[in-house]
mmCIF file of N, CA and C in Angstrom:
data_model
loop_
_atom_site.group_PDB
_atom_site.id
_atom_site.type_symbol
_atom_site.label_atom_id
_atom_site.label_comp_id
_atom_site.label_asym_id
_atom_site.label_seq_id
_atom_site.Cartn_x
_atom_site.Cartn_y
_atom_site.Cartn_z
ATOM 1 N N GLN C 1 60.000 132.372 -40.944
ATOM 2 C CA GLN C 1 60.393 132.576 -41.812
ATOM 3 C C GLN C 1 61.334 134.050 -42.426
ATOM 4 N N VAL C 2 60.224 135.118 -41.810
ATOM 5 C CA VAL C 2 60.839 136.337 -42.100
ATOM 6 C C VAL C 2 61.067 137.379 -40.566
ATOM 7 N N GLN C 3 62.546 138.012 -41.324
ATOM 8 C CA GLN C 3 63.133 138.884 -40.163
ATOM 9 C C GLN C 3 62.755 140.063 -39.958
ATOM 10 N N LEU C 4 63.020 140.962 -39.742
ATOM 11 C CA LEU C 4 62.208 142.260 -39.348
ATOM 12 C C LEU C 4 63.088 143.217 -38.539
ATOM 13 N N VAL C 5 64.544 144.408 -39.092
ATOM 14 C CA VAL C 5 64.776 144.884 -38.301
ATOM 15 C C VAL C 5 64.463 146.452 -38.091
ATOM 16 N N GLU C 6 64.031 147.380 -37.457
ATOM 17 C CA GLU C 6 63.375 148.269 -37.694
ATOM 18 C C GLU C 6 64.706 149.530 -36.719
ATOM 19 N N SER C 7 64.983 150.785 -37.630
ATOM 20 C CA SER C 7 66.366 151.366 -37.308
ATOM 21 C C SER C 7 65.860 152.695 -36.881
ATOM 22 N N GLY C 8 66.421 153.936 -36.842
ATOM 23 C CA GLY C 8 66.363 154.969 -37.414
ATOM 24 C C GLY C 8 64.714 156.093 -35.592
ATOM 25 N N GLY C 9 64.799 155.213 -34.974
ATOM 26 C CA GLY C 9 64.120 155.656 -33.909
ATOM 27 C C GLY C 9 65.429 156.830 -33.053
ATOM 28 N N GLY C 10 64.516 157.408 -32.219
ATOM 29 C CA GLY C 10 65.771 158.670 -31.612
ATOM 30 C C GLY C 10 64.947 159.758 -30.728
ATOM 31 N N SER C 11 65.149 160.665 -29.993
ATOM 32 C CA SER C 11 63.914 161.823 -29.799
ATOM 33 C C SER C 11 64.507 163.092 -30.198
ATOM 34 N N VAL C 12 63.418 163.978 -30.587
ATOM 35 C CA VAL C 12 62.993 165.386 -31.073
ATOM 36 C C VAL C 12 62.270 165.727 -29.946
ATOM 37 N N GLN C 13 62.433 167.115 -30.575
ATOM 38 C CA GLN C 13 61.363 168.277 -30.222
ATOM 39 C C GLN C 13 60.601 167.859 -30.569
ATOM 40 N N SER C 14 59.293 168.751 -30.156
ATOM 41 C CA SER C 14 57.567 168.406 -30.423
ATOM 42 C C SER C 14 57.937 169.182 -31.738
ATOM 43 N N GLY C 15 57.291 168.783 -32.865
ATOM 44 C CA GLY C 15 57.015 169.536 -34.530
ATOM 45 C C GLY C 15 58.131 168.660 -34.957
ATOM 46 N N GLY C 16 59.200 168.146 -34.622
ATOM 47 C CA GLY C 16 60.280 167.061 -35.399
ATOM 48 C C GLY C 16 59.895 166.220 -36.574
ATOM 49 N N SER C 17 60.967 166.017 -36.935
ATOM 50 C CA SER C 17 60.677 165.036 -38.128
ATOM 51 C C SER C 17 61.486 163.443 -37.523
ATOM 52 N N LEU C 18 61.280 162.045 -38.002
ATOM 53 C CA LEU C 18 61.669 161.077 -37.711
ATOM 54 C C LEU C 18 61.620 159.914 -39.046
ATOM 55 N N ARG C 19 62.498 159.059 -39.723
ATOM 56 C CA ARG C 19 61.983 158.257 -40.435
ATOM 57 C C ARG C 19 62.814 156.635 -39.913
ATOM 58 N N LEU C 20 61.854 156.265 -39.902
ATOM 59 C CA LEU C 20 62.083 154.443 -39.581
ATOM 60 C C LEU C 20 62.278 153.916 -40.887
ATOM 61 N N SER C 21 62.535 153.071 -40.387
ATOM 62 C CA SER C 21 63.426 151.842 -41.713
ATOM 63 C C SER C 21 63.057 150.794 -41.088
ATOM 64 N N CYS C 22 62.473 149.641 -41.941
ATOM 65 C CA CYS C 22 62.843 148.028 -41.364
ATOM 66 C C CYS C 22 62.826 147.453 -42.136
ATOM 67 N N LEU C 23 64.359 146.732 -42.236
ATOM 68 C CA LEU C 23 64.463 146.359 -43.265
ATOM 69 C C LEU C 23 63.829 144.615 -43.119
ATOM 70 N N ALA C 24 63.807 143.845 -43.743
ATOM 71 C CA ALA C 24 62.968 142.308 -44.259
ATOM 72 C C ALA C 24 63.992 141.671 -44.692
ATOM 73 N N SER C 25 64.343 140.233 -44.394
ATOM 74 C CA SER C 25 64.640 139.164 -44.673
ATOM 75 C C SER C 25 64.269 137.814 -44.932
ATOM 76 N N GLY C 26 64.276 137.189 -45.789
ATOM 77 C CA GLY C 26 63.491 135.694 -45.932
ATOM 78 C C GLY C 26 62.143 136.484 -46.474
ATOM 79 N N TYR C 27 62.160 136.853 -47.089
ATOM 80 C CA TYR C 27 61.022 138.250 -48.320
ATOM 81 C C TYR C 27 60.151 136.795 -48.734
ATOM 82 N N THR C 28 58.801 136.967 -48.520
ATOM 83 C CA THR C 28 57.848 136.408 -49.562
ATOM 84 C C THR C 28 57.294 137.566 -50.131
ATOM 85 N N TYR C 29 56.041 136.941 -51.240
ATOM 86 C CA TYR C 29 55.378 137.679 -51.437
ATOM 87 C C TYR C 29 53.736 137.888 -50.725
ATOM 88 N N ARG C 30 53.816 137.340 -49.242
ATOM 89 C CA ARG C 30 52.859 137.568 -48.601
ATOM 90 C C ARG C 30 53.620 138.957 -47.931
ATOM 91 N N SER C 31 54.934 138.561 -47.847
ATOM 92 C CA SER C 31 55.498 140.295 -46.912
ATOM 93 C C SER C 31 55.525 141.266 -47.581
ATOM 94 N N ASP C 32 54.892 141.604 -48.827
ATOM 95 C CA ASP C 32 54.861 142.594 -48.809
ATOM 96 C C ASP C 32 53.282 143.415 -48.387
ATOM 97 N N TYR C 33 52.601 142.687 -47.805
ATOM 98 C CA TYR C 33 51.499 143.497 -47.033
ATOM 99 C C TYR C 33 52.215 143.259 -45.633
ATOM 100 N N MET C 34 52.428 145.109 -45.105
ATOM 101 C CA MET C 34 53.050 144.807 -44.096
ATOM 102 C C MET C 34 52.928 146.523 -43.207
ATOM 103 N N GLY C 35 52.989 146.610 -42.382
ATOM 104 C CA GLY C 35 52.356 147.609 -41.175
ATOM 105 C C GLY C 35 53.466 148.578 -40.091
ATOM 106 N N TRP C 36 53.091 149.488 -39.511
ATOM 107 C CA TRP C 36 53.848 149.977 -38.753
ATOM 108 C C TRP C 36 52.372 149.902 -37.601
ATOM 109 N N PHE C 37 53.005 149.577 -36.337
ATOM 110 C CA PHE C 37 52.312 149.915 -34.957
ATOM 111 C C PHE C 37 53.451 149.911 -34.102
ATOM 112 N N ARG C 38 52.797 151.113 -33.058
ATOM 113 C CA ARG C 38 53.251 151.184 -31.638
ATOM 114 C C ARG C 38 52.871 151.160 -31.047
ATOM 115 N N GLN C 39 53.589 151.056 -29.501
ATOM 116 C CA GLN C 39 53.087 151.340 -28.071
ATOM 117 C C GLN C 39 54.092 151.568 -26.976
ATOM 118 N N ALA C 40 53.065 152.681 -26.272
ATOM 119 C CA ALA C 40 53.273 154.029 -25.474
ATOM 120 C C ALA C 40 52.773 153.396 -24.012
ATOM 121 N N PRO C 41 53.872 153.755 -23.712
ATOM 122 C CA PRO C 41 53.764 153.342 -21.823
ATOM 123 C C PRO C 41 52.268 153.289 -21.831
ATOM 124 N N GLY C 42 51.753 152.418 -20.824
ATOM 125 C CA GLY C 42 50.686 151.834 -20.102
ATOM 126 C C GLY C 42 49.481 151.748 -20.988
ATOM 127 N N LYS C 43 50.115 151.319 -22.192
ATOM 128 C CA LYS C 43 48.489 151.292 -23.183
ATOM 129 C C LYS C 43 48.913 150.019 -24.181
ATOM 130 N N ALA C 44 48.106 149.667 -25.084
ATOM 131 C CA ALA C 44 48.074 148.742 -25.640
ATOM 132 C C ALA C 44 48.811 148.460 -26.795
ATOM 133 N N ARG C 45 49.637 147.822 -27.828
ATOM 134 C CA ARG C 45 49.783 147.483 -28.743
ATOM 135 C C ARG C 45 48.935 148.566 -29.529
ATOM 136 N N GLU C 46 49.016 149.506 -30.832
ATOM 137 C CA GLU C 46 48.410 150.412 -31.576
ATOM 138 C C GLU C 46 49.151 150.026 -32.782
ATOM 139 N N GLY C 47 48.154 150.254 -33.865
ATOM 140 C CA GLY C 47 47.964 149.926 -35.893
ATOM 141 C C GLY C 47 48.495 151.572 -35.824
ATOM 142 N N VAL C 48 49.302 152.094 -36.843
ATOM 143 C CA VAL C 48 49.543 153.120 -37.118
ATOM 144 C C VAL C 48 49.420 153.131 -38.699
ATOM 145 N N ALA C 49 49.776 152.316 -39.507
ATOM 146 C CA ALA C 49 49.863 152.411 -40.745
ATOM 147 C C ALA C 49 50.138 150.903 -41.263
ATOM 148 N N ALA C 50 49.587 151.239 -42.512
ATOM 149 C CA ALA C 50 49.266 150.014 -43.367
ATOM 150 C C ALA C 50 49.410 149.518 -44.759
ATOM 151 N N ILE C 51 50.216 149.037 -45.651
ATOM 152 C CA ILE C 51 50.701 149.281 -46.896
ATOM 153 C C ILE C 51 50.584 147.950 -47.772
ATOM 154 N N ASP C 52 50.068 147.638 -48.542
ATOM 155 C CA ASP C 52 49.398 146.234 -49.293
ATOM 156 C C ASP C 52 50.257 146.243 -50.560
ATOM 157 N N THR C 53 50.024 145.313 -50.936
ATOM 158 C CA THR C 53 51.140 144.904 -52.679
ATOM 159 C C THR C 53 51.252 145.869 -53.911
ATOM 160 N N ALA C 54 49.985 146.683 -53.909
ATOM 161 C CA ALA C 54 48.997 147.755 -54.923
ATOM 162 C C ALA C 54 49.588 148.630 -54.347
ATOM 163 N N TYR C 55 50.635 148.826 -53.152
ATOM 164 C CA TYR C 55 50.859 150.274 -52.489
ATOM 165 C C TYR C 55 49.940 151.377 -52.026
ATOM 166 N N ASN C 56 48.679 150.385 -52.334
ATOM 167 C CA ASN C 56 47.786 150.997 -51.614
ATOM 168 C C ASN C 56 47.683 151.073 -49.897
ATOM 169 N N THR C 57 47.654 152.304 -49.347
ATOM 170 C CA THR C 57 47.875 152.619 -47.959
ATOM 171 C C THR C 57 46.604 152.780 -46.672
ATOM 172 N N ARG C 58 47.076 152.638 -45.642
ATOM 173 C CA ARG C 58 45.581 152.961 -44.388
ATOM 174 C C ARG C 58 46.122 153.314 -43.465
ATOM 175 N N TYR C 59 46.378 154.588 -42.232
ATOM 176 C CA TYR C 59 46.473 155.202 -41.372
ATOM 177 C C TYR C 59 45.371 155.125 -39.961
ATOM 178 N N ALA C 60 45.761 155.165 -38.762
ATOM 179 C CA ALA C 60 44.796 155.353 -37.909
ATOM 180 C C ALA C 60 44.938 156.780 -38.318
ATOM 181 N N ASP C 61 43.037 157.631 -37.781
ATOM 182 C CA ASP C 61 43.245 158.672 -38.006
ATOM 183 C C ASP C 61 43.958 159.822 -36.924
ATOM 184 N N SER C 62 44.820 159.320 -36.227
ATOM 185 C CA SER C 62 45.375 160.077 -35.269
ATOM 186 C C SER C 62 46.596 160.498 -36.451
ATOM 187 N N MET C 63 47.612 159.894 -37.103
ATOM 188 C CA MET C 63 48.511 159.876 -37.781
ATOM 189 C C MET C 63 47.713 160.225 -39.409
ATOM 190 N N LYS C 64 46.809 160.346 -39.803
ATOM 191 C CA LYS C 64 47.256 160.620 -41.233
ATOM 192 C C LYS C 64 47.125 162.268 -41.376
ATOM 193 N N GLY C 65 47.728 162.427 -42.415
ATOM 194 C CA GLY C 65 48.776 163.476 -43.042
ATOM 195 C C GLY C 65 49.960 164.155 -42.296
ATOM 196 N N ARG C 66 50.199 162.908 -41.402
ATOM 197 C CA ARG C 66 51.727 163.564 -40.301
ATOM 198 C C ARG C 66 52.548 162.384 -40.735
ATOM 199 N N PHE C 67 51.989 161.225 -40.744
ATOM 200 C CA PHE C 67 52.595 159.736 -41.079
ATOM 201 C C PHE C 67 52.884 159.761 -42.845
ATOM 202 N N THR C 68 53.709 158.990 -43.266
ATOM 203 C CA THR C 68 53.684 158.323 -44.294
ATOM 204 C C THR C 68 54.280 156.961 -44.536
ATOM 205 N N ILE C 69 53.515 155.833 -44.711
ATOM 206 C CA ILE C 69 53.936 154.714 -44.827
ATOM 207 C C ILE C 69 54.670 154.080 -46.009
ATOM 208 N N SER C 70 55.405 153.996 -46.842
ATOM 209 C CA SER C 70 55.834 153.223 -48.055
ATOM 210 C C SER C 70 56.972 152.276 -47.923
ATOM 211 N N GLN C 71 57.329 151.904 -49.350
ATOM 212 C CA GLN C 71 58.103 150.803 -49.347
ATOM 213 C C GLN C 71 59.378 150.880 -50.608
ATOM 214 N N ASP C 72 60.829 150.801 -50.618
ATOM 215 C CA ASP C 72 61.263 150.419 -51.954
ATOM 216 C C ASP C 72 61.806 148.530 -51.341
ATOM 217 N N ARG C 73 60.936 148.380 -52.543
ATOM 218 C CA ARG C 73 61.039 146.630 -52.411
ATOM 219 C C ARG C 73 62.166 145.961 -52.998
ATOM 220 N N ALA C 74 62.931 146.657 -53.946
ATOM 221 C CA ALA C 74 63.973 146.167 -53.886
ATOM 222 C C ALA C 74 65.072 145.845 -53.039
ATOM 223 N N LYS C 75 65.054 146.986 -52.051
ATOM 224 C CA LYS C 75 65.721 146.737 -50.719
ATOM 225 C C LYS C 75 65.183 146.306 -49.937
ATOM 226 N N ASN C 76 64.045 145.878 -49.784
ATOM 227 C CA ASN C 76 63.260 145.075 -48.647
ATOM 228 C C ASN C 76 63.438 146.115 -48.066
ATOM 229 N N THR C 77 62.679 147.074 -47.669
ATOM 230 C CA THR C 77 62.769 148.243 -46.614
ATOM 231 C C THR C 77 61.347 148.857 -46.980
ATOM 232 N N LEU C 78 60.809 148.429 -45.429
ATOM 233 C CA LEU C 78 59.553 149.640 -44.964
ATOM 234 C C LEU C 78 59.751 151.263 -44.303
ATOM 235 N N TYR C 79 59.608 152.376 -45.264
ATOM 236 C CA TYR C 79 59.670 152.905 -44.296
ATOM 237 C C TYR C 79 58.047 153.895 -43.855
ATOM 238 N N LEU C 80 58.919 154.717 -42.438
ATOM 239 C CA LEU C 80 57.252 155.520 -41.910
ATOM 240 C C LEU C 80 58.101 156.306 -42.026
ATOM 241 N N GLN C 81 57.261 157.833 -42.555
ATOM 242 C CA GLN C 81 58.102 159.358 -42.604
ATOM 243 C C GLN C 81 57.049 159.485 -41.315
ATOM 244 N N MET C 82 57.952 160.366 -40.295
ATOM 245 C CA MET C 82 56.850 161.020 -39.256
ATOM 246 C C MET C 82 57.452 162.365 -39.243
ATOM 247 N N ASN C 83 56.273 163.096 -39.209
ATOM 248 C CA ASN C 83 56.574 164.387 -39.520
ATOM 249 C C ASN C 83 55.522 165.430 -38.790
ATOM 250 N N ASN C 84 56.153 166.498 -37.708
ATOM 251 C CA ASN C 84 55.251 167.096 -37.073
ATOM 252 C C ASN C 84 55.176 166.183 -35.865
ATOM 253 N N LEU C 85 55.854 165.782 -35.372
ATOM 254 C CA LEU C 85 55.476 165.193 -34.051
ATOM 255 C C LEU C 85 55.447 165.545 -32.782
ATOM 256 N N GLU C 86 54.566 164.656 -31.961
ATOM 257 C CA GLU C 86 53.753 165.120 -30.636
ATOM 258 C C GLU C 86 54.419 164.455 -29.918
ATOM 259 N N PRO C 87 54.099 165.012 -28.088
ATOM 260 C CA PRO C 87 54.812 164.184 -27.363
ATOM 261 C C PRO C 87 54.197 163.058 -27.080
ATOM 262 N N GLU C 88 52.554 162.754 -27.559
ATOM 263 C CA GLU C 88 51.423 161.470 -27.769
ATOM 264 C C GLU C 88 51.901 160.434 -28.267
ATOM 265 N N ASP C 89 52.973 160.459 -29.349
ATOM 266 C CA ASP C 89 53.879 160.009 -30.454
ATOM 267 C C ASP C 89 54.998 159.044 -29.560
ATOM 268 N N THR C 90 55.296 159.437 -28.304
ATOM 269 C CA THR C 90 56.547 158.703 -27.628
ATOM 270 C C THR C 90 56.217 157.357 -27.593
ATOM 271 N N ALA C 91 56.901 156.365 -28.027
ATOM 272 C CA ALA C 91 56.152 154.809 -27.999
ATOM 273 C C ALA C 91 57.744 153.828 -28.824
ATOM 274 N N MET C 92 57.345 152.611 -28.451
ATOM 275 C CA MET C 92 58.092 151.646 -29.297
ATOM 276 C C MET C 92 57.296 151.411 -30.634
ATOM 277 N N TYR C 93 58.069 151.855 -31.880
ATOM 278 C CA TYR C 93 57.893 151.585 -33.132
ATOM 279 C C TYR C 93 58.011 149.799 -33.620
ATOM 280 N N TYR C 94 57.150 149.261 -34.209
ATOM 281 C CA TYR C 94 57.365 148.205 -34.781
ATOM 282 C C TYR C 94 56.596 148.141 -35.929
ATOM 283 N N CYS C 95 57.536 147.013 -36.661
ATOM 284 C CA CYS C 95 57.402 146.713 -38.014
ATOM 285 C C CYS C 95 56.598 145.303 -38.243
ATOM 286 N N ALA C 96 55.628 145.221 -38.652
ATOM 287 C CA ALA C 96 55.014 143.897 -38.913
ATOM 288 C C ALA C 96 54.880 143.338 -40.328
ATOM 289 N N ALA C 97 54.880 142.250 -40.745
ATOM 290 C CA ALA C 97 54.644 141.605 -41.609
ATOM 291 C C ALA C 97 53.793 140.357 -41.704
ATOM 292 N N ASP C 98 53.090 140.377 -43.189
ATOM 293 C CA ASP C 98 52.140 138.584 -43.683
ATOM 294 C C ASP C 98 50.960 139.237 -42.665
ATOM 295 N N PRO C 99 49.908 140.259 -42.951
ATOM 296 C CA PRO C 99 48.790 140.024 -41.900
ATOM 297 C C PRO C 99 47.461 138.702 -42.394
ATOM 298 N N ILE C 100 47.089 138.569 -41.720
ATOM 299 C CA ILE C 100 45.730 137.698 -42.054
ATOM 300 C C ILE C 100 45.005 138.428 -43.051
ATOM 301 N N VAL C 101 44.654 139.890 -42.646
ATOM 302 C CA VAL C 101 44.100 140.280 -43.725
ATOM 303 C C VAL C 101 44.651 141.810 -44.330
ATOM 304 N N ALA C 102 44.680 141.892 -45.688
ATOM 305 C CA ALA C 102 45.108 143.515 -46.075
ATOM 306 C C ALA C 102 45.079 144.631 -45.158
ATOM 307 N N LEU C 103 46.347 145.589 -45.522
ATOM 308 C CA LEU C 103 45.630 146.468 -44.606
ATOM 309 C C LEU C 103 45.526 146.845 -43.353
ATOM 310 N N SER C 104 45.637 145.539 -42.472
ATOM 311 C CA SER C 104 45.204 145.570 -41.006
ATOM 312 C C SER C 104 45.916 146.352 -40.709
ATOM 313 N N LEU C 105 45.406 146.489 -39.256
ATOM 314 C CA LEU C 105 45.792 147.847 -38.502
ATOM 315 C C LEU C 105 45.743 147.174 -37.321
ATOM 316 N N LEU C 106 45.092 145.592 -37.315
ATOM 317 C CA LEU C 106 45.051 145.030 -36.186
ATOM 318 C C LEU C 106 46.674 144.492 -35.257
ATOM 319 N N PRO C 107 46.709 144.416 -34.271
ATOM 320 C CA PRO C 107 48.464 143.701 -33.942
ATOM 321 C C PRO C 107 48.037 142.228 -34.328
ATOM 322 N N SER C 108 47.101 141.636 -33.846
ATOM 323 C CA SER C 108 46.937 140.697 -33.533
ATOM 324 C C SER C 108 46.891 139.521 -34.522
ATOM 325 N N GLN C 109 46.620 140.401 -35.829
ATOM 326 C CA GLN C 109 46.661 140.020 -37.325
ATOM 327 C C GLN C 109 47.755 139.732 -37.625
ATOM 328 N N TYR C 110 49.145 139.702 -37.603
ATOM 329 C CA TYR C 110 49.825 139.823 -38.290
ATOM 330 C C TYR C 110 50.781 139.014 -37.928
ATOM 331 N N ARG C 111 51.783 138.318 -38.310
ATOM 332 C CA ARG C 111 52.773 137.050 -37.784
ATOM 333 C C ARG C 111 53.534 137.607 -37.690
ATOM 334 N N TYR C 112 54.667 138.279 -38.235
ATOM 335 C CA TYR C 112 56.133 138.848 -38.239
ATOM 336 C C TYR C 112 56.491 140.027 -37.814
ATOM 337 N N TRP C 113 57.395 139.899 -36.134
ATOM 338 C CA TRP C 113 57.185 141.419 -36.100
ATOM 339 C C TRP C 113 58.321 141.861 -35.961
ATOM 340 N N GLY C 114 59.440 142.412 -35.432
ATOM 341 C CA GLY C 114 60.727 143.135 -35.315
ATOM 342 C C GLY C 114 60.457 143.522 -34.146
ATOM 343 N N GLN C 115 62.048 143.714 -33.720
ATOM 344 C CA GLN C 115 62.159 144.245 -32.238
ATOM 345 C C GLN C 115 61.892 145.981 -31.922
ATOM 346 N N GLY C 116 61.948 146.665 -32.839
ATOM 347 C CA GLY C 116 61.188 147.578 -32.195
ATOM 348 C C GLY C 116 62.279 148.564 -32.462
ATOM 349 N N THR C 117 62.125 149.940 -32.148
ATOM 350 C CA THR C 117 63.185 151.623 -32.367
ATOM 351 C C THR C 117 62.054 152.304 -31.382
ATOM 352 N N GLN C 118 62.551 152.957 -30.053
ATOM 353 C CA GLN C 118 61.952 153.805 -29.448
ATOM 354 C C GLN C 118 61.784 155.209 -30.020
ATOM 355 N N VAL C 119 60.832 155.755 -29.981
ATOM 356 C CA VAL C 119 60.596 157.089 -30.372
ATOM 357 C C VAL C 119 60.735 157.836 -29.256
ATOM 358 N N THR C 120 61.087 159.262 -28.836
ATOM 359 C CA THR C 120 60.715 159.351 -27.878
ATOM 360 C C THR C 120 60.624 161.554 -28.584
ATOM 361 N N VAL C 121 59.885 162.174 -28.252
ATOM 362 C CA VAL C 121 58.988 163.575 -28.037
ATOM 363 C C VAL C 121 58.830 164.223 -27.272
ATOM 364 N N SER C 122 59.882 165.343 -27.106
ATOM 365 C CA SER C 122 59.631 166.439 -25.915
ATOM 366 C C SER C 122 59.535 167.565 -26.135
ATOM 367 N N SER C 123 58.483 167.930 -25.203
ATOM 368 C CA SER C 123 57.790 169.408 -25.057
ATOM 369 C C SER C 123 58.363 170.445 -25.392
#
């Protein structure tokens, strides 16, 4: 029912910034619970950040203080502001919606996924 399309990825130098966007369609109330995930080469998909209906947020420890998740619900758009990027942040970034548990950072608990957008950070 929910379709998610990410954009905003690209190549940046270490210390740079990017803002990722995720446009949602077929939106439902449950889809106000959303998250960002990433998958780096040779690694499993991992949680980055999550947001609930009250705009509470949760971050993985390595992203806390550098990344910010937010929503513009009038535009059905989820954002991930990424600052002070490091080479270890290089990954395919995915947005996801409708978790079993609010603010979950477990990929297996999300129902809907976007196609991903690539982020590459060079030294």
